[in-house]
Amino acid sequence: MRYFLELCILSVQKAIADIDAEIIIIDNNSPDDSCEIVKKRFPDIILIENKENVGFAKANNQGVAIAKGEYICILNPDTVVAEDTFLRIIRVSERLIHTGMIGPRLIDGTGNFLQESKRNIPSPLTSFRRLFGIKIGKVKNYYADHISDTGIGDVDILVGAFILVKKEDYESVGGFDEDYFMYGEDIDLSYKMKKKGLLNYFIGIIPVIHYKGESTDRNAEYIKSFYGAMRLFYNKHFKSNWFLDFLVSIGIRLTSVLQSFKNHQKEKRAIDQYYLVSKNDKLRRKLTQVLQKEVQFISIESADNLGYTNNELIFDNEMLSFSEIISAMQRFKKSNITFKIRPAGCEYVLGSDFNDGKGEVITF
């Protein structure tokens, strides 16, 4: 996670260059050298080092408690924002009415839209429908498909990987409910905003990368934790239904058993050709050596003409802005193209070919 965190910080620093803002990082006793890197490379960042993993909800509440700004942005460490993300999303929010929380269009490491960016309230029946993959009369889908992936509109639930909200509104509903340890906190917070009469807006015209697999392992334990959080949510906010709760419990156990037999190790496909969007020949030669395959220069314009072999585009952040990289990932997303980013000033490239598996870091 340390490399993804560093990339996230670099992108956020660019995005707040013209904003009076602060970066606060809450570390939940990470086993790697994330804290050391933050202290060494980013001494101006406020870092709180918890001695144990206190959970997503409590950690974020810690950060909000010391934040000084009018707005706060809850942001996962495996996200990448464009240079104008915060300015644009704040401008859009100021034109909306009864605004509670704001969420952008999240894309994964292959440039594809992440559906959880906009969701409906996971009532017991909605959870049941998602768990078993069946339609039930007029019961809503788990995902909010009434708004297009690039549209703007009010949705029930936003995802905790990126939430922009005024601090006073966050605190007025008690922030994240610390009864949730991981998963469900964003659902609960979104629902509390709705109950207060505020609206949660999905802003599909503003894309943000979320390397989802870095913070979510979709294994049997994930299934138990996720649906355990769903049960906690509707026990808090809905009338008890013992029969439905029984069926969901059986479904969770069955799904967990099935997941335990799956192989969650993702195999990286063989790359036929690596292309570097850069003019740095020293970098190209380093990558050729570490990848053990010739890396060729390419321009963004020429990338439109890539064939159907397995190609990987490596974006040099010293040549391209984060905004240009995010735009290119959406423009060139195809089943035969994967992406890596080389953050400015860093001796590594990283990316993720899967939204439900760990990404890849290549150092040189």
mmCIF file of C-alpha atoms in Angstrom:
data_model
loop_
_atom_site.group_PDB
_atom_site.id
_atom_site.type_symbol
_atom_site.label_atom_id
_atom_site.label_comp_id
_atom_site.label_asym_id
_atom_site.label_seq_id
_atom_site.Cartn_x
_atom_site.Cartn_y
_atom_site.Cartn_z
ATOM 1 C CA MET A 1 0.000 0.000 0.000
ATOM 2 C CA ARG A 2 2.927 2.375 0.660
ATOM 3 C CA TYR A 3 3.514 3.034 -3.060
ATOM 4 C CA PHE A 4 -0.180 3.634 -3.758
ATOM 5 C CA LEU A 5 -0.315 5.994 -0.769
ATOM 6 C CA GLU A 6 2.654 7.957 -2.109
ATOM 7 C CA LEU A 7 1.002 8.280 -5.525
ATOM 8 C CA CYS A 8 -2.220 9.427 -3.847
ATOM 9 C CA ILE A 9 -0.403 12.089 -1.830
ATOM 10 C CA LEU A 10 1.429 13.406 -4.892
ATOM 11 C CA SER A 11 -1.849 13.756 -6.791
ATOM 12 C CA VAL A 12 -3.608 15.444 -3.855
ATOM 13 C CA GLN A 13 -0.745 17.903 -3.402
ATOM 14 C CA LYS A 14 -1.140 18.955 -7.043
ATOM 15 C CA ALA A 15 -4.913 19.260 -6.597
ATOM 16 C CA ILE A 16 -4.700 21.571 -3.559
ATOM 17 C CA ALA A 17 -1.924 23.793 -4.926
ATOM 18 C CA ASP A 18 -4.354 26.703 -5.322
ATOM 19 C CA ILE A 19 -6.572 25.849 -2.349
ATOM 20 C CA ASP A 20 -6.137 26.667 1.337
ATOM 21 C CA ALA A 21 -6.080 23.026 2.435
ATOM 22 C CA GLU A 22 -4.336 20.510 4.647
ATOM 23 C CA ILE A 23 -3.634 16.797 4.283
ATOM 24 C CA ILE A 24 -4.316 14.576 7.290
ATOM 25 C CA ILE A 25 -3.337 10.912 7.257
ATOM 26 C CA ILE A 26 -4.576 8.448 9.856
ATOM 27 C CA ASP A 27 -2.529 5.248 9.923
ATOM 28 C CA ASN A 28 -4.133 2.159 11.452
ATOM 29 C CA ASN A 29 -0.900 0.447 12.493
ATOM 30 C CA SER A 30 0.252 -0.367 8.952
ATOM 31 C CA PRO A 31 2.768 -3.240 8.804
ATOM 32 C CA ASP A 32 4.812 -1.612 6.032
ATOM 33 C CA ASP A 33 6.914 1.569 5.960
ATOM 34 C CA SER A 34 4.069 3.917 4.998
ATOM 35 C CA CYS A 35 4.514 6.151 8.044
ATOM 36 C CA GLU A 36 8.261 6.418 7.575
ATOM 37 C CA ILE A 37 7.790 7.439 3.944
ATOM 38 C CA VAL A 38 5.211 10.094 4.909
ATOM 39 C CA LYS A 39 7.469 11.558 7.601
ATOM 40 C CA LYS A 40 10.502 11.528 5.339
ATOM 41 C CA ARG A 41 8.995 12.720 2.036
ATOM 42 C CA PHE A 42 6.032 14.769 3.257
ATOM 43 C CA PRO A 43 6.966 16.351 6.608
ATOM 44 C CA ASP A 44 4.237 18.998 6.331
ATOM 45 C CA ILE A 45 1.451 16.400 6.319
ATOM 46 C CA ILE A 46 -0.383 15.820 9.592
ATOM 47 C CA LEU A 47 0.140 12.155 10.487
ATOM 48 C CA ILE A 48 -1.633 10.297 13.277
ATOM 49 C CA GLU A 49 -0.175 6.861 13.995
ATOM 50 C CA ASN A 50 -2.623 4.567 15.764
ATOM 51 C CA LYS A 51 -1.036 1.756 17.733
ATOM 52 C CA GLU A 52 -3.752 -0.623 16.601
ATOM 53 C CA ASN A 53 -6.252 -0.896 13.759
ATOM 54 C CA VAL A 54 -9.198 1.060 15.144
ATOM 55 C CA GLY A 55 -11.269 0.612 11.982
ATOM 56 C CA PHE A 56 -12.197 2.818 9.047
ATOM 57 C CA ALA A 57 -14.946 4.756 10.833
ATOM 58 C CA LYS A 58 -13.031 5.697 13.955
ATOM 59 C CA ALA A 59 -9.877 6.588 12.028
ATOM 60 C CA ASN A 60 -11.747 8.978 9.742
ATOM 61 C CA ASN A 61 -13.535 10.545 12.711
ATOM 62 C CA GLN A 62 -10.124 11.174 14.248
ATOM 63 C CA GLY A 63 -9.061 13.062 11.153
ATOM 64 C CA VAL A 64 -12.233 15.099 10.859
ATOM 65 C CA ALA A 65 -11.991 16.106 14.528
ATOM 66 C CA ILE A 66 -8.733 17.993 13.917
ATOM 67 C CA ALA A 67 -9.519 19.250 10.399
ATOM 68 C CA LYS A 68 -9.732 23.038 10.098
ATOM 69 C CA GLY A 69 -11.403 23.421 6.713
ATOM 70 C CA GLU A 70 -14.994 24.178 5.766
ATOM 71 C CA TYR A 71 -15.017 21.081 3.548
ATOM 72 C CA ILE A 72 -13.530 17.706 4.289
ATOM 73 C CA CYS A 73 -12.744 14.993 1.791
ATOM 74 C CA ILE A 74 -12.693 11.383 2.946
ATOM 75 C CA LEU A 75 -10.195 9.746 0.603
ATOM 76 C CA ASN A 76 -8.818 6.218 0.349
ATOM 77 C CA PRO A 77 -5.018 5.920 0.087
ATOM 78 C CA ASP A 78 -5.331 3.979 -3.198
ATOM 79 C CA THR A 79 -6.965 6.811 -5.136
ATOM 80 C CA VAL A 80 -5.578 9.269 -7.688
ATOM 81 C CA VAL A 81 -7.164 12.675 -8.300
ATOM 82 C CA ALA A 82 -6.664 15.156 -11.134
ATOM 83 C CA GLU A 83 -5.151 18.580 -10.578
ATOM 84 C CA ASP A 84 -8.564 20.262 -10.796
ATOM 85 C CA THR A 85 -10.674 17.620 -9.023
ATOM 86 C CA PHE A 86 -11.377 19.511 -5.802
ATOM 87 C CA LEU A 87 -11.921 22.892 -7.444
ATOM 88 C CA ARG A 88 -14.356 21.392 -9.974
ATOM 89 C CA ILE A 89 -16.308 19.310 -7.490
ATOM 90 C CA ILE A 90 -16.701 22.234 -5.075
ATOM 91 C CA ARG A 91 -17.887 24.493 -7.914
ATOM 92 C CA VAL A 92 -20.464 21.902 -8.971
ATOM 93 C CA SER A 93 -21.647 21.389 -5.393
ATOM 94 C CA GLU A 94 -22.256 25.132 -4.963
ATOM 95 C CA ARG A 95 -24.795 25.026 -7.809
ATOM 96 C CA LEU A 96 -26.774 22.171 -6.246
ATOM 97 C CA ILE A 97 -29.514 22.411 -3.622
ATOM 98 C CA HIS A 98 -29.771 20.839 -0.165
ATOM 99 C CA THR A 99 -26.338 19.303 -0.638
ATOM 100 C CA GLY A 100 -25.192 16.702 1.849
ATOM 101 C CA MET A 101 -22.351 14.688 0.360
ATOM 102 C CA ILE A 102 -20.686 14.697 -3.046
ATOM 103 C CA GLY A 103 -19.065 11.759 -4.810
ATOM 104 C CA PRO A 104 -17.229 11.554 -8.170
ATOM 105 C CA ARG A 105 -17.154 8.957 -10.934
ATOM 106 C CA LEU A 106 -14.730 6.320 -9.655
ATOM 107 C CA ILE A 107 -12.807 4.270 -12.203
ATOM 108 C CA ASP A 108 -10.544 1.288 -11.613
ATOM 109 C CA GLY A 109 -6.978 0.772 -12.804
ATOM 110 C CA THR A 110 -8.179 -0.237 -16.264
ATOM 111 C CA GLY A 111 -10.254 2.905 -16.754
ATOM 112 C CA ASN A 112 -13.599 1.176 -16.230
ATOM 113 C CA PHE A 113 -16.414 2.667 -14.155
ATOM 114 C CA LEU A 114 -16.910 1.330 -10.637
ATOM 115 C CA GLN A 115 -20.631 0.805 -10.080
ATOM 116 C CA GLU A 116 -20.468 1.310 -6.326
ATOM 117 C CA SER A 117 -19.891 5.018 -7.006
ATOM 118 C CA LYS A 118 -23.692 5.359 -6.879
ATOM 119 C CA ARG A 119 -25.992 3.016 -4.998
ATOM 120 C CA ASN A 120 -29.502 2.650 -3.658
ATOM 121 C CA ILE A 121 -30.358 2.083 -0.005
ATOM 122 C CA PRO A 122 -29.521 -1.561 0.742
ATOM 123 C CA SER A 123 -32.802 -2.493 2.384
ATOM 124 C CA PRO A 124 -33.096 -6.139 3.493
ATOM 125 C CA LEU A 125 -34.808 -7.019 0.208
ATOM 126 C CA THR A 126 -32.200 -5.139 -1.843
ATOM 127 C CA SER A 127 -29.432 -6.975 0.015
ATOM 128 C CA PHE A 128 -31.264 -10.246 -0.595
ATOM 129 C CA ARG A 129 -31.561 -9.443 -4.297
ATOM 130 C CA ARG A 130 -27.846 -8.656 -4.567
ATOM 131 C CA LEU A 131 -26.769 -11.699 -2.595
ATOM 132 C CA PHE A 132 -28.724 -14.156 -4.712
ATOM 133 C CA GLY A 133 -28.662 -12.213 -7.994
ATOM 134 C CA ILE A 134 -32.411 -12.372 -8.578
ATOM 135 C CA LYS A 135 -35.028 -9.714 -9.358
ATOM 136 C CA ILE A 136 -37.837 -9.224 -6.837
ATOM 137 C CA GLY A 137 -40.781 -7.263 -8.185
ATOM 138 C CA LYS A 138 -40.150 -3.530 -7.829
ATOM 139 C CA VAL A 139 -37.282 -3.942 -5.369
ATOM 140 C CA LYS A 140 -34.478 -1.611 -6.490
ATOM 141 C CA ASN A 141 -31.156 -2.825 -7.769
ATOM 142 C CA TYR A 142 -28.219 -2.415 -5.369
ATOM 143 C CA TYR A 143 -26.609 0.011 -7.828
ATOM 144 C CA ALA A 144 -28.319 3.298 -8.725
ATOM 145 C CA ASP A 145 -28.880 2.757 -12.436
ATOM 146 C CA HIS A 146 -31.442 5.584 -12.742
ATOM 147 C CA ILE A 147 -28.514 7.986 -13.286
ATOM 148 C CA SER A 148 -26.028 7.474 -16.116
ATOM 149 C CA ASP A 149 -22.402 6.756 -15.313
ATOM 150 C CA THR A 150 -21.455 10.234 -16.507
ATOM 151 C CA GLY A 151 -24.545 12.032 -15.217
ATOM 152 C CA ILE A 152 -25.208 14.229 -12.190
ATOM 153 C CA GLY A 153 -27.952 13.453 -9.741
ATOM 154 C CA ASP A 154 -29.182 12.607 -6.276
ATOM 155 C CA VAL A 155 -28.449 9.048 -5.146
ATOM 156 C CA ASP A 156 -29.015 7.287 -1.849
ATOM 157 C CA ILE A 157 -25.510 6.032 -1.167
ATOM 158 C CA LEU A 158 -21.994 7.230 -2.030
ATOM 159 C CA VAL A 159 -18.824 5.217 -1.586
ATOM 160 C CA GLY A 160 -16.344 5.996 1.197
ATOM 161 C CA ALA A 161 -13.315 5.947 -1.117
ATOM 162 C CA PHE A 162 -14.088 9.600 -1.966
ATOM 163 C CA ILE A 163 -16.666 11.702 -0.142
ATOM 164 C CA LEU A 164 -16.703 15.489 -0.085
ATOM 165 C CA VAL A 165 -18.874 17.057 2.619
ATOM 166 C CA LYS A 166 -19.000 20.189 4.734
ATOM 167 C CA LYS A 167 -17.527 19.524 8.144
ATOM 168 C CA GLU A 168 -20.545 20.955 9.936
ATOM 169 C CA ASP A 169 -22.881 18.579 8.057
ATOM 170 C CA TYR A 170 -20.632 15.603 8.774
ATOM 171 C CA GLU A 171 -20.569 16.389 12.471
ATOM 172 C CA SER A 172 -24.305 17.185 12.603
ATOM 173 C CA VAL A 173 -25.133 13.518 11.896
ATOM 174 C CA GLY A 174 -22.422 12.174 14.206
ATOM 175 C CA GLY A 175 -19.901 11.341 11.477
ATOM 176 C CA PHE A 176 -19.133 7.714 10.728
ATOM 177 C CA ASP A 177 -20.819 5.262 13.085
ATOM 178 C CA GLU A 178 -17.966 3.526 14.898
ATOM 179 C CA ASP A 179 -20.033 0.381 15.417
ATOM 180 C CA TYR A 180 -18.891 -0.450 11.871
ATOM 181 C CA PHE A 181 -15.291 -1.616 11.736
ATOM 182 C CA MET A 182 -14.930 -2.012 7.980
ATOM 183 C CA TYR A 183 -17.626 -1.822 5.269
ATOM 184 C CA GLY A 184 -21.046 -0.236 5.716
ATOM 185 C CA GLU A 185 -19.838 3.019 7.290
ATOM 186 C CA ASP A 186 -20.348 4.974 4.073
ATOM 187 C CA ILE A 187 -23.822 3.456 3.639
ATOM 188 C CA ASP A 188 -24.803 4.413 7.171
ATOM 189 C CA LEU A 189 -23.430 7.957 6.803
ATOM 190 C CA SER A 190 -25.160 8.473 3.445
ATOM 191 C CA TYR A 191 -28.447 7.263 4.902
ATOM 192 C CA LYS A 192 -28.153 9.588 7.913
ATOM 193 C CA MET A 193 -27.652 12.511 5.527
ATOM 194 C CA LYS A 194 -30.823 11.537 3.653
ATOM 195 C CA LYS A 195 -32.793 11.231 6.878
ATOM 196 C CA LYS A 196 -31.699 14.754 7.775
ATOM 197 C CA GLY A 197 -33.149 16.045 4.504
ATOM 198 C CA LEU A 198 -29.838 16.532 2.697
ATOM 199 C CA LEU A 199 -29.086 15.103 -0.746
ATOM 200 C CA ASN A 200 -26.133 12.982 -1.806
ATOM 201 C CA TYR A 201 -25.001 13.858 -5.305
ATOM 202 C CA PHE A 202 -23.112 11.654 -7.729
ATOM 203 C CA ILE A 203 -20.996 13.793 -10.094
ATOM 204 C CA GLY A 204 -20.261 11.551 -13.058
ATOM 205 C CA ILE A 205 -18.382 14.205 -15.044
ATOM 206 C CA ILE A 206 -15.489 14.190 -12.550
ATOM 207 C CA PRO A 207 -13.402 10.970 -12.672
ATOM 208 C CA VAL A 208 -11.110 9.706 -9.905
ATOM 209 C CA ILE A 209 -9.008 6.530 -9.993
ATOM 210 C CA HIS A 210 -9.623 3.991 -7.244
ATOM 211 C CA TYR A 211 -7.302 0.993 -7.244
ATOM 212 C CA LYS A 212 -10.012 -0.888 -5.435
ATOM 213 C CA GLY A 213 -8.177 -4.182 -5.021
ATOM 214 C CA GLU A 214 -5.576 -2.513 -2.800
ATOM 215 C CA SER A 215 -8.113 -1.915 -0.039
ATOM 216 C CA THR A 216 -10.596 -4.725 -0.685
ATOM 217 C CA ASP A 217 -9.913 -8.458 -0.892
ATOM 218 C CA ARG A 218 -12.990 -10.139 -2.343
ATOM 219 C CA ASN A 219 -12.568 -13.430 -0.538
ATOM 220 C CA ALA A 220 -14.737 -15.362 1.911
ATOM 221 C CA GLU A 221 -13.826 -13.011 4.767
ATOM 222 C CA TYR A 222 -14.890 -10.040 2.651
ATOM 223 C CA ILE A 223 -18.301 -11.644 2.065
ATOM 224 C CA LYS A 224 -18.761 -12.217 5.800
ATOM 225 C CA SER A 225 -17.630 -8.705 6.708
ATOM 226 C CA PHE A 226 -19.649 -6.968 3.999
ATOM 227 C CA TYR A 227 -22.932 -8.726 4.652
ATOM 228 C CA GLY A 228 -22.319 -8.544 8.382
ATOM 229 C CA ALA A 229 -22.166 -4.772 7.930
ATOM 230 C CA MET A 230 -25.360 -4.893 5.868
ATOM 231 C CA ARG A 231 -27.117 -6.770 8.666
ATOM 232 C CA LEU A 232 -25.902 -4.198 11.184
ATOM 233 C CA PHE A 233 -27.166 -1.406 8.934
ATOM 234 C CA TYR A 234 -30.691 -2.663 8.539
ATOM 235 C CA ASN A 235 -30.906 -3.717 12.179
ATOM 236 C CA LYS A 236 -30.159 -0.075 13.006
ATOM 237 C CA HIS A 237 -32.490 1.492 10.459
ATOM 238 C CA PHE A 238 -35.184 -1.020 9.489
ATOM 239 C CA LYS A 239 -37.770 -3.073 11.321
ATOM 240 C CA SER A 240 -36.571 -6.537 12.200
ATOM 241 C CA ASN A 241 -37.636 -9.332 9.844
ATOM 242 C CA TRP A 242 -36.465 -12.635 11.323
ATOM 243 C CA PHE A 243 -37.346 -14.690 8.249
ATOM 244 C CA LEU A 244 -35.477 -12.457 5.810
ATOM 245 C CA ASP A 245 -32.584 -12.175 8.246
ATOM 246 C CA PHE A 246 -32.472 -15.978 8.417
ATOM 247 C CA LEU A 247 -32.401 -16.281 4.610
ATOM 248 C CA VAL A 248 -29.655 -13.660 4.289
ATOM 249 C CA SER A 249 -27.638 -15.419 7.010
ATOM 250 C CA ILE A 250 -27.885 -18.708 5.129
ATOM 251 C CA GLY A 251 -26.929 -16.921 1.918
ATOM 252 C CA ILE A 252 -23.877 -15.315 3.549
ATOM 253 C CA ARG A 253 -22.658 -18.654 4.871
ATOM 254 C CA LEU A 254 -23.235 -20.400 1.557
ATOM 255 C CA THR A 255 -21.525 -17.639 -0.432
ATOM 256 C CA SER A 256 -18.601 -17.590 2.012
ATOM 257 C CA VAL A 257 -18.122 -21.344 1.611
ATOM 258 C CA LEU A 258 -18.192 -21.030 -2.183
ATOM 259 C CA GLN A 259 -15.744 -18.112 -2.074
ATOM 260 C CA SER A 260 -13.328 -20.119 0.059
ATOM 261 C CA PHE A 261 -12.880 -22.596 -2.793
ATOM 262 C CA LYS A 262 -12.071 -19.904 -5.346
ATOM 263 C CA ASN A 263 -8.551 -18.945 -6.293
ATOM 264 C CA HIS A 264 -8.259 -15.236 -5.565
ATOM 265 C CA GLN A 265 -4.717 -14.968 -6.874
ATOM 266 C CA LYS A 266 -4.948 -12.933 -10.062
ATOM 267 C CA GLU A 267 -2.617 -13.934 -12.867
ATOM 268 C CA LYS A 268 -1.058 -11.080 -14.797
ATOM 269 C CA ARG A 269 -1.417 -11.648 -18.492
ATOM 270 C CA ALA A 270 1.649 -11.735 -20.707
ATOM 271 C CA ILE A 271 2.356 -8.339 -22.270
ATOM 272 C CA ASP A 272 3.333 -8.372 -25.948
ATOM 273 C CA GLN A 273 4.481 -4.774 -26.062
ATOM 274 C CA TYR A 274 5.203 -2.062 -23.496
ATOM 275 C CA TYR A 275 4.784 1.570 -24.537
ATOM 276 C CA LEU A 276 6.091 4.540 -22.578
ATOM 277 C CA VAL A 277 4.372 7.919 -22.900
ATOM 278 C CA SER A 278 7.437 10.020 -22.216
ATOM 279 C CA LYS A 279 10.543 11.564 -23.764
ATOM 280 C CA ASN A 280 12.861 10.301 -21.019
ATOM 281 C CA ASP A 281 15.220 7.811 -22.666
ATOM 282 C CA LYS A 282 16.963 7.011 -19.385
ATOM 283 C CA LEU A 283 13.615 5.953 -17.933
ATOM 284 C CA ARG A 284 12.828 3.919 -21.050
ATOM 285 C CA ARG A 285 16.125 2.032 -20.772
ATOM 286 C CA LYS A 286 15.578 1.336 -17.058
ATOM 287 C CA LEU A 287 12.124 -0.062 -17.756
ATOM 288 C CA THR A 288 13.445 -2.168 -20.645
ATOM 289 C CA GLN A 289 15.980 -3.690 -18.283
ATOM 290 C CA VAL A 290 13.597 -4.437 -15.406
ATOM 291 C CA LEU A 291 10.755 -5.648 -17.641
ATOM 292 C CA GLN A 292 13.169 -7.698 -19.759
ATOM 293 C CA LYS A 293 11.350 -6.592 -22.877
ATOM 294 C CA GLU A 294 11.942 -3.655 -25.190
ATOM 295 C CA VAL A 295 9.933 -0.586 -24.176
ATOM 296 C CA GLN A 296 8.993 1.767 -27.001
ATOM 297 C CA PHE A 297 8.135 5.442 -26.864
ATOM 298 C CA ILE A 298 4.620 6.412 -27.929
ATOM 299 C CA SER A 299 2.599 9.600 -28.012
ATOM 300 C CA ILE A 300 -0.945 9.913 -26.722
ATOM 301 C CA GLU A 301 -2.125 10.553 -30.268
ATOM 302 C CA SER A 302 -0.479 7.384 -31.595
ATOM 303 C CA ALA A 303 -1.990 5.242 -28.842
ATOM 304 C CA ASP A 304 -5.288 5.401 -30.706
ATOM 305 C CA ASN A 305 -3.784 3.067 -33.295
ATOM 306 C CA LEU A 306 -2.669 0.220 -31.036
ATOM 307 C CA GLY A 307 -3.629 -3.182 -32.396
ATOM 308 C CA TYR A 308 -5.217 -6.164 -30.692
ATOM 309 C CA THR A 309 -2.138 -7.669 -29.069
ATOM 310 C CA ASN A 310 -1.687 -7.323 -25.303
ATOM 311 C CA ASN A 311 -0.282 -3.833 -24.795
ATOM 312 C CA GLU A 312 0.619 -1.883 -21.686
ATOM 313 C CA LEU A 313 0.784 1.912 -21.600
ATOM 314 C CA ILE A 314 3.130 3.419 -19.025
ATOM 315 C CA PHE A 315 2.388 7.078 -18.303
ATOM 316 C CA ASP A 316 5.276 9.255 -17.159
ATOM 317 C CA ASN A 317 3.850 11.785 -14.709
ATOM 318 C CA GLU A 318 6.818 14.060 -15.409
ATOM 319 C CA MET A 319 5.417 14.510 -18.917
ATOM 320 C CA LEU A 320 1.678 14.049 -18.391
ATOM 321 C CA SER A 321 -0.485 15.617 -15.695
ATOM 322 C CA PHE A 322 -2.714 13.412 -13.563
ATOM 323 C CA SER A 323 -5.671 14.895 -15.407
ATOM 324 C CA GLU A 324 -4.215 13.798 -18.749
ATOM 325 C CA ILE A 325 -3.453 10.323 -17.394
ATOM 326 C CA ILE A 326 -6.963 9.810 -16.039
ATOM 327 C CA SER A 327 -8.436 11.036 -19.313
ATOM 328 C CA ALA A 328 -6.191 8.698 -21.329
ATOM 329 C CA MET A 329 -7.140 5.683 -19.204
ATOM 330 C CA GLN A 330 -10.808 6.238 -19.977
ATOM 331 C CA ARG A 331 -10.123 6.977 -23.631
ATOM 332 C CA PHE A 332 -8.023 3.872 -24.284
ATOM 333 C CA LYS A 333 -9.768 1.363 -22.039
ATOM 334 C CA LYS A 334 -9.914 -1.917 -23.937
ATOM 335 C CA SER A 335 -9.627 -5.557 -22.934
ATOM 336 C CA ASN A 336 -6.153 -5.745 -24.497
ATOM 337 C CA ILE A 337 -4.669 -2.596 -22.890
ATOM 338 C CA THR A 338 -3.446 -2.166 -19.329
ATOM 339 C CA PHE A 339 -1.932 0.882 -17.654
ATOM 340 C CA LYS A 340 0.859 1.855 -15.280
ATOM 341 C CA ILE A 341 1.781 5.253 -13.834
ATOM 342 C CA ARG A 342 5.274 6.446 -13.070
ATOM 343 C CA PRO A 343 4.816 9.201 -10.431
ATOM 344 C CA ALA A 344 7.062 12.218 -10.925
ATOM 345 C CA GLY A 345 10.399 11.804 -9.175
ATOM 346 C CA CYS A 346 9.771 8.158 -8.224
ATOM 347 C CA GLU A 347 11.705 5.042 -9.150
ATOM 348 C CA TYR A 348 8.735 2.794 -9.723
ATOM 349 C CA VAL A 349 5.638 2.295 -11.844
ATOM 350 C CA LEU A 350 2.345 0.944 -10.559
ATOM 351 C CA GLY A 351 -1.147 0.025 -11.612
ATOM 352 C CA SER A 352 -3.830 -2.618 -11.315
ATOM 353 C CA ASP A 353 -5.386 -4.832 -13.969
ATOM 354 C CA PHE A 354 -8.224 -5.946 -11.665
ATOM 355 C CA ASN A 355 -10.852 -4.216 -9.524
ATOM 356 C CA ASP A 356 -10.999 -7.205 -7.188
ATOM 357 C CA GLY A 357 -7.329 -8.061 -6.824
ATOM 358 C CA LYS A 358 -4.035 -6.539 -5.754
ATOM 359 C CA GLY A 359 -2.189 -4.206 -8.076
ATOM 360 C CA GLU A 360 1.404 -4.364 -9.231
ATOM 361 C CA VAL A 361 4.410 -2.240 -8.311
ATOM 362 C CA ILE A 362 7.593 -2.456 -10.371
ATOM 363 C CA THR A 363 10.648 -0.767 -8.876
ATOM 364 C CA PHE A 364 13.812 0.102 -10.773
#
